XYZ file of C-alpha atoms in Angstrom:
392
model
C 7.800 -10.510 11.517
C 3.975 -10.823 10.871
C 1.058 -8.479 11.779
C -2.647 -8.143 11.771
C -4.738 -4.848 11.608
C -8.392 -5.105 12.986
C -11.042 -2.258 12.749
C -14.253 -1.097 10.611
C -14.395 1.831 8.659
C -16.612 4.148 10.899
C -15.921 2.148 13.843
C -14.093 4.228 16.557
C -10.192 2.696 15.986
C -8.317 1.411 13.621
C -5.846 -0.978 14.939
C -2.468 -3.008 14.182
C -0.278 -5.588 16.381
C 3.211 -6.139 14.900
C 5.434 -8.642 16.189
C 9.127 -9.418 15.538
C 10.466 -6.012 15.075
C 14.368 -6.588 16.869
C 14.706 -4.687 19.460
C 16.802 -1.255 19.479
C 14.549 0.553 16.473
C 14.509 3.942 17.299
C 11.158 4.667 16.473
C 8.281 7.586 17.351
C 4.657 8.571 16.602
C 6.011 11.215 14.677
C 8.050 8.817 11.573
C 4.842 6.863 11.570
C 2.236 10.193 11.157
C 4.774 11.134 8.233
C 3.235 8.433 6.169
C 0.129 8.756 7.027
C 0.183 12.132 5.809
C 1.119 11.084 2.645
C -1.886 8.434 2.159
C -3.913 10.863 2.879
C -2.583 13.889 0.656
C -3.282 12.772 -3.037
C -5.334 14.899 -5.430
C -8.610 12.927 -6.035
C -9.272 12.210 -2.526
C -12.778 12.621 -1.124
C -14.252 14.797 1.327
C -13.756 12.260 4.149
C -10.212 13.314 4.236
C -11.182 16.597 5.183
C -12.650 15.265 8.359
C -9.969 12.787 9.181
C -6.346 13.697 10.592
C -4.720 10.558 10.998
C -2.547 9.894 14.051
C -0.806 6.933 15.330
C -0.730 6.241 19.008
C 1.899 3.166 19.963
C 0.394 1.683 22.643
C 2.830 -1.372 23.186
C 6.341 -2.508 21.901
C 8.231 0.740 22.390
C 9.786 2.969 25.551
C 11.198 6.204 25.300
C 11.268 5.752 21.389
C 12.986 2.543 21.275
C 11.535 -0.993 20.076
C 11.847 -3.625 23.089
C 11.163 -6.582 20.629
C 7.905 -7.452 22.199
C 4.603 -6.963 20.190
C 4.248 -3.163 18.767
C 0.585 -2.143 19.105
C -0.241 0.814 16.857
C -3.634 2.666 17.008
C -5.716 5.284 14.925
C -8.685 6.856 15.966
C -11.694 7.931 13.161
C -12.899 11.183 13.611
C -15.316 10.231 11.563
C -16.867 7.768 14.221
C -18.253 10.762 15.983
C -21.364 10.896 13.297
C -21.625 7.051 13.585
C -21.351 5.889 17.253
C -25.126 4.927 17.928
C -24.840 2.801 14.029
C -21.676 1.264 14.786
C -22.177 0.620 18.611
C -20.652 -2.676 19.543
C -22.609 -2.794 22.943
C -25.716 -2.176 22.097
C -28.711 -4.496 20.655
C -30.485 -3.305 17.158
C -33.208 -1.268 17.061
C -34.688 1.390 13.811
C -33.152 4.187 15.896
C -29.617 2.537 15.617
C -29.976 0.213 12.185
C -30.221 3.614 10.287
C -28.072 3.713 6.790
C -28.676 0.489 6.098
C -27.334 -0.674 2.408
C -29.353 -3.102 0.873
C -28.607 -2.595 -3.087
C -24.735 -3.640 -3.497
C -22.242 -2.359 -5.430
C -20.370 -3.469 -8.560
C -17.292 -3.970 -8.176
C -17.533 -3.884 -4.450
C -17.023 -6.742 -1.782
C -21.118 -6.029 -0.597
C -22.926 -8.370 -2.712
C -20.525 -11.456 -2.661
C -19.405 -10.794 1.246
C -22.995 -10.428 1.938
C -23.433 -14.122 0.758
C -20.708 -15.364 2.534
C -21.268 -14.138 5.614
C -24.855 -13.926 6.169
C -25.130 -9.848 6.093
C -28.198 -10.150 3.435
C -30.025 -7.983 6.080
C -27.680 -4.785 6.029
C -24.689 -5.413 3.371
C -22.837 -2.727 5.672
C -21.613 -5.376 7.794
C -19.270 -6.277 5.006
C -18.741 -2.911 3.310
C -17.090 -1.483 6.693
C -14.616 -4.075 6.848
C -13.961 -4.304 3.359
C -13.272 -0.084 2.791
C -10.137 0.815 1.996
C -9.916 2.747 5.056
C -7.964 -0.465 6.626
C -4.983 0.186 4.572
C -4.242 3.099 7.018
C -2.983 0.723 9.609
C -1.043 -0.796 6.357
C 0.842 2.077 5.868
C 0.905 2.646 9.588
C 2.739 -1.079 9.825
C 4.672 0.014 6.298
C 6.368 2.836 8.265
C 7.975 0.504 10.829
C 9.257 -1.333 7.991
C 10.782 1.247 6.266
C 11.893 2.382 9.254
C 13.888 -0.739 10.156
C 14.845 -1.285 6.273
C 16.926 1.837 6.620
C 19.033 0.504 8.611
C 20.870 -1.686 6.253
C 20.345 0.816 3.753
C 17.619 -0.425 1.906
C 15.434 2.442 0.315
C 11.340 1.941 -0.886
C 9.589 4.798 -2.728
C 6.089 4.505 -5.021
C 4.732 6.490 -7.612
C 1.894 7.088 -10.211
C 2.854 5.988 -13.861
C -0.766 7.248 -15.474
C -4.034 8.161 -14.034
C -7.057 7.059 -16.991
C -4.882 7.988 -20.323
C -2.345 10.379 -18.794
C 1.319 8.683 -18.451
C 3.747 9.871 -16.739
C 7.103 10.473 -18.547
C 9.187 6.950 -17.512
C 12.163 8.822 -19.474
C 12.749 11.493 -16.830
C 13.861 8.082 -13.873
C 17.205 7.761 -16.072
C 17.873 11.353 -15.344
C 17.671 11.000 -11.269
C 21.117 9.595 -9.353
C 19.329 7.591 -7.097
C 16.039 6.741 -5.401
C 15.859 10.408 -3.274
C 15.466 12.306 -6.174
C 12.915 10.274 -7.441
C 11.053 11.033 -4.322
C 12.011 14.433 -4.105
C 10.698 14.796 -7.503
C 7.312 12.715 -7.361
C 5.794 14.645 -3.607
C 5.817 17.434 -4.853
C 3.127 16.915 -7.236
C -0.370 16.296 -5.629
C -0.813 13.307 -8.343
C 3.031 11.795 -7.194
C 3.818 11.744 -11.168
C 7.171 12.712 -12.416
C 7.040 15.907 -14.188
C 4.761 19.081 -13.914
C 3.011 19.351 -17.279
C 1.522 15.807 -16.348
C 0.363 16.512 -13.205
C -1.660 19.196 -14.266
C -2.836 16.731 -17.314
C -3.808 14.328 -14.336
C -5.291 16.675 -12.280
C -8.015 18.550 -15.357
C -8.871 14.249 -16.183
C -9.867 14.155 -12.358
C -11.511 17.217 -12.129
C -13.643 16.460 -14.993
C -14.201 12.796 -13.785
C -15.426 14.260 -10.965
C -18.192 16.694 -12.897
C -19.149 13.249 -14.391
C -19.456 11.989 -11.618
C -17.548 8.958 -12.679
C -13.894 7.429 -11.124
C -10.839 6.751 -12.984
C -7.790 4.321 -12.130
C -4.214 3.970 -13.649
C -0.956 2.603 -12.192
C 1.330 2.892 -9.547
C 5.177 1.782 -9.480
C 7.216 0.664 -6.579
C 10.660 0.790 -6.576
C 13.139 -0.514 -3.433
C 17.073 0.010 -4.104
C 20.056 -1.806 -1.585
C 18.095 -5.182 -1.655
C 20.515 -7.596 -0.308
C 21.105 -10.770 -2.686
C 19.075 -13.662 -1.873
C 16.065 -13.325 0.059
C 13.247 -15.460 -0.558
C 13.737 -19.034 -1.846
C 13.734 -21.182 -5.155
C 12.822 -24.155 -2.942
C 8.886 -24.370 -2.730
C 6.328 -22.452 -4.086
C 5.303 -20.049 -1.061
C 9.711 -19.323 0.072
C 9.527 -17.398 -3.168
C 9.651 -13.604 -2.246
C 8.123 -11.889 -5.831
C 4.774 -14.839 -5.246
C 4.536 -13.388 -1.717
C 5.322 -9.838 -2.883
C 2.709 -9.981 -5.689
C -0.055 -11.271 -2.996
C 0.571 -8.606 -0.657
C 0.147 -5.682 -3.370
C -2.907 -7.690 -4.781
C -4.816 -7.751 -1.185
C -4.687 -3.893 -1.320
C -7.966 -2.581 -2.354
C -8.808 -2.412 -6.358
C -5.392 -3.510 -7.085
C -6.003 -5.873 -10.032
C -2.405 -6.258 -11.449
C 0.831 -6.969 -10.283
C 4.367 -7.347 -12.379
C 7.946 -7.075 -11.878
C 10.559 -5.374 -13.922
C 9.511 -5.734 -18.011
C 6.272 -6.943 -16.544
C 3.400 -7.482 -18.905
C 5.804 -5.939 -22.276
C 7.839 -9.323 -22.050
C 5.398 -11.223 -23.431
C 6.109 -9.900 -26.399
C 9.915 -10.242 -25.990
C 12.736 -12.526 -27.192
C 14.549 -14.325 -24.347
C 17.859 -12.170 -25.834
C 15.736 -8.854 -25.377
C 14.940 -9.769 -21.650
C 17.548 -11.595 -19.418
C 19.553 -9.286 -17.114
C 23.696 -10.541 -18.357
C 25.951 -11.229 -15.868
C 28.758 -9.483 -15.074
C 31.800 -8.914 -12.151
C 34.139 -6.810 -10.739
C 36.113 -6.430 -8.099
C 34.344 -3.780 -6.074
C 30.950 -4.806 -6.782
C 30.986 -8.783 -7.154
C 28.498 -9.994 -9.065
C 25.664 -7.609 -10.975
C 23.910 -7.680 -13.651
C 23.854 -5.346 -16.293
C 20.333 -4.651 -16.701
C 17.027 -4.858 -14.921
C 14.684 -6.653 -17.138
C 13.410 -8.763 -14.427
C 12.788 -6.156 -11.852
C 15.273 -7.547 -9.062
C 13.822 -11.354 -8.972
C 15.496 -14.858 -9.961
C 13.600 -17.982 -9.070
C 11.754 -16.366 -6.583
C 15.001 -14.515 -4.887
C 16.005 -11.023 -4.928
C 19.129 -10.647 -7.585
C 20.487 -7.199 -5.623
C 19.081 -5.298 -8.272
C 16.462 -2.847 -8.096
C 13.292 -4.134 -7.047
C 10.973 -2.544 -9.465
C 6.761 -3.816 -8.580
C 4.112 -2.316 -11.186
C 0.649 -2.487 -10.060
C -2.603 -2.017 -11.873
C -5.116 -0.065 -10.083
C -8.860 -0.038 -10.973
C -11.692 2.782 -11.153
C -13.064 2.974 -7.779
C -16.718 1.145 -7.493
C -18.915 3.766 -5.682
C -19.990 6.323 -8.241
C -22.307 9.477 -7.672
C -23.909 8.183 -11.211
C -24.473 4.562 -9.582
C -24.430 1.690 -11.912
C -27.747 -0.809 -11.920
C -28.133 -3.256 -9.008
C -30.876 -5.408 -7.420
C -31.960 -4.731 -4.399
C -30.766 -7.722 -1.918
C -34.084 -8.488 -0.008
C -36.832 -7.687 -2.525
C -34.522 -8.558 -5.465
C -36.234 -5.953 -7.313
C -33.996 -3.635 -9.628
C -31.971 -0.601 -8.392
C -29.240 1.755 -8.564
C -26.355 1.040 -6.465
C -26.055 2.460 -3.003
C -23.961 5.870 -2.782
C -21.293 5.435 0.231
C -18.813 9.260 0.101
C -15.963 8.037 -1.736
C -12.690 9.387 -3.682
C -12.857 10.279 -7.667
C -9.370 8.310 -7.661
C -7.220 6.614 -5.320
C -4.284 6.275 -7.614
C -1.734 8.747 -5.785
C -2.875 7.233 -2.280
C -2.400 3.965 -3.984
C 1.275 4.746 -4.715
C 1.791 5.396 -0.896
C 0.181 2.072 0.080
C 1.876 -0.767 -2.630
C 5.026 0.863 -1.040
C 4.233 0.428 2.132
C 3.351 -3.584 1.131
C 6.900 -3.846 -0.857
C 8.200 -2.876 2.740
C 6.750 -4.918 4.606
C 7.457 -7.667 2.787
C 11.572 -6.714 2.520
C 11.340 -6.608 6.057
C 10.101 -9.604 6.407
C 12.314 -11.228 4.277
C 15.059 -9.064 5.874
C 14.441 -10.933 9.464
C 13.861 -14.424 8.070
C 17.141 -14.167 7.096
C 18.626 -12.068 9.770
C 19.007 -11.940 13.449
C 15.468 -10.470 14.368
C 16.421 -9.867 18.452
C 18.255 -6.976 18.620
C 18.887 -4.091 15.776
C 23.013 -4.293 16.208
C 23.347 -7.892 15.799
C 21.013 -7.547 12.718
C 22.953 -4.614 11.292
C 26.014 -6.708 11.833
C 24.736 -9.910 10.146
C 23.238 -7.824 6.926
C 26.647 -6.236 6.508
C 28.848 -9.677 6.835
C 26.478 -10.782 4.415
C 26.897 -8.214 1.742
C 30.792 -8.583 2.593
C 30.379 -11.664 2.277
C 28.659 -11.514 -1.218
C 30.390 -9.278 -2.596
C 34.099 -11.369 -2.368
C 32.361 -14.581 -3.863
C-alpha cells in the first residue's frame, strides 16, 4: 500500500491516489465523510471551517461500494476556491489583476521563508505557503479512513485524543476505568476539545477562548492509541523495516507536530531498566503477553501485540493576529509577519489526523505482511497467523 495526495490550499481540489487496497473492501463516500467531519469539528478551529464542508468523491478503485484492487482515487473540492479562482488560476499568465495577496514578509515558524529559498518563490512566498497549509492533511485523513476501514477487518481498532491543550491536562487516570478502546472514543467525541472528562474540556475551552482575545495560539498533545495489533509487523533487520522509525516519521510530517514517543515515552529517561521493561508472561489462551505496556506496543522495531500507544507533541500554530517581527523578503526591510485566517489551536483536529497516520501505517504493515489481492484471503492469512501465534 502507498499513496500520494496532491493539491494547494485554495486551489480548487484536494486530491489522493491510493494503491494496494485488496480487493473486496466494502467501502462508500459516506465512512470516508465520517472522518472528515471529525477533522473538521474541534473547538479552536478558524472561521475557514465555516465555509468548508468537506466531501469525498471516489473517483477510481471502487464499484457499487466495493474495492476492485486497482488504484482508489479520492477527491475533495474547496469551497473556499470560489474567492480565489482568478489568484490560483493554473491556466492563466500573471498579471496585478491576478498576483493580488501576494505574501512577501514570512512567517516564523512557517515553511514561507525557508521554502521560499528553496524553491525560488522569493517573488510571492504564497507559492510555498499553499502547499505547505495544513489543509493537505484532509486528504490524510481522507486516505486514514480507508485504512481504518480495512484494519477493521482483522479487528484492529485506532482512536486519538487530546492529553492537554497549553497547561490544561487531561485526566490519564480516567483510560484505566474504560473496558476497551470504544469507550474511550465514546468518551473523548463528545467533548469539542476530544479530552477525557468534562470539567477539562471546559478548562480547555476558557484557555482557547482567551488565547483567542490575545490574539495568540496555543498547542499541547495528542495520543494515539491502536488495540488488536497482530505480533510482528515491521522488522529488527535494517533500519527503515522497523515499524515505530516509520510510524514516528509519518506523525512527524503532519503539520507542527514536533514530538513523537511510544509508550513511557519521554518519562523513561528518567527510569530504571526494572521500572520500564514490559515482563513476559504465557498462558494457554492467550500465548505469549506481556504484562505491562511500558514500551507502547514496540520491540526492536516490531509490534509486541500490545497496545500501540503514539504520543505526539503539537506546537502553537505560527500565524498570529498579533504577528511576530519579520523582514520583508524583497526589500529586506523589517516587518510584521503576514496574517493568513488561521485556527487559535489545532490540537483536537490534530488528534483526528496522528490517528489517521497510525492507520495508515498498520495498514501498511498489515499488507506487507499479508495477502494484499483480495480482502478474504487477507482475513484468512491474519487469522492463521494469530492462530498460529498464539499456540507457539
Amino acid at each position: 500500500m502507498r499513496y500520494m495526495t496532491a493539491g494547494e490550499s485554495h486551489g480548487p481540489e484536494e486530491m489522493a491516489i491510493i494503491e494496494g487496497i485488496p480487493a473486496g473492501l466494502h467501502l462508500t463516500a459516506e465512512m470516508i465523510d465520517a472522518q472528515l467531519a471529525r477533522r473538521q469539528h474541534g473547538y479552536g478551529r478558524g472561521e475557514r471551517q465555516k465555509i468548508e464542508h468537506d466531501e469525498v468523491h471516489l473517483l477510481s478503485g471502487v464499484r457499487h461500494q466495493m474495492t476492485l484492487g486497482s488504484p482508489i482515487t479520492l477527491n475533495v473540492h474547496n469551497r473556499d476556491h470560489n474567492n480565489w479562482a482568478d489568484i490560483m488560476d493554473p491556466n492563466q499568465v500573471a498579471t496585478a489583476e491576478n498576483s493580488t495577496r501576494k505574501v512577501l514578509r514570512p512567517r516564523p515558524g512557517h515553511a514561507d521563508l525557508v521554502g521560499g529559498i528553496k524553491y525560488g518563490h522569493t517573488a510571492d512566498l504564497r507559492n510555498v505557503l499553499e502547499r505547505s497549509s495544513a489543509r493537505e492533511t484532509v486528504m490524510r485523513v481522507a486516505v486514514g479512513a480507508v485504512a481504518k476501514t480495512l484494519l477493521h477487518e482483522v479487528g484492529v481498532d485506532v482512536h486519538g485524543f487530546v492529553r492537554n491543550i497549553g497547561p490544561v491536562h487531561t485526566n490519564m487516570d480516567l483510560l484505566a476505568g474504560m473496558a476497551d478502546l470504544e469507550a474511550v472514543r465514546q468518551q473523548t467525541e463528545q467533548f469539542e476539545t476530544r479530552t477525557l472528562d468534562a470539567n477539562t474540556d471546559e478548562e480547555m475551552r476558557a484557555l482557547i477562548d482567551q488565547t483567542k482575545i490575545n490574539r495568540d495560539t496555543v498547542g499541547g498533545s495528542v495520543e494515539v492509541i491502536a488495540t488488536g495489533v497482530p505480533v510482528g509487523l515491521g522488522s529488527y533487520t535494517t533500519a527503515t523495516a522497523k515499524l515505530d522509525g516509520q510510524m514516528a516519521q509519518a506523525v512527524m510530517s503532519i503539520n507542527a507536530f514536533k514530538g513523537v514517543a511510544f509508550g513511557g515515552g519521554f518519562e523513561s529517561v528518567e527510569a530504571f531498566g526494572s521500572e520500564m521493561m514490559d515482563e513476559i508472561y504465557w498462558d494457554a489462551d492467550r500465548g505469549f503477553y506481556r504484562g505491562s505496556n511500558h514500551l507502547g506496543g514496540f520491540e526492536g522495531g516490531m509490534t509486541t501485540g500490545e497496545p500501540i500507544v503514539v504520543k505526539a507533541m503539537v506546537k502553537p500554530i505560527p500565524t498570529l493576529y498579533r504577528p511576530m517581527q519579520s523582514v520583508n523578503i524583497q526589500t529586506h526591510e523589517a516587518n510584521r509577519a503576514s496574517i493568513e485566517r488561521s485556527d487559535t489551536t489545532a490540537v483536537p483536529t490534530a488528534a483526528v489526523i496522528a490517528e489517521a497516520m497510525v492507520a495508515i501505517k498498520l495498514a501498511e504493515a498489515m499488507l506487507d505482511k499479508f495477502d494484499a489481492d483480495q480482502l478474504a484471503r487477507f482475513k484468512q492469512q491474519v487469522a492463521e497467523y494469530r492462530d498460529e501465534v498464539r499456540s507457539l
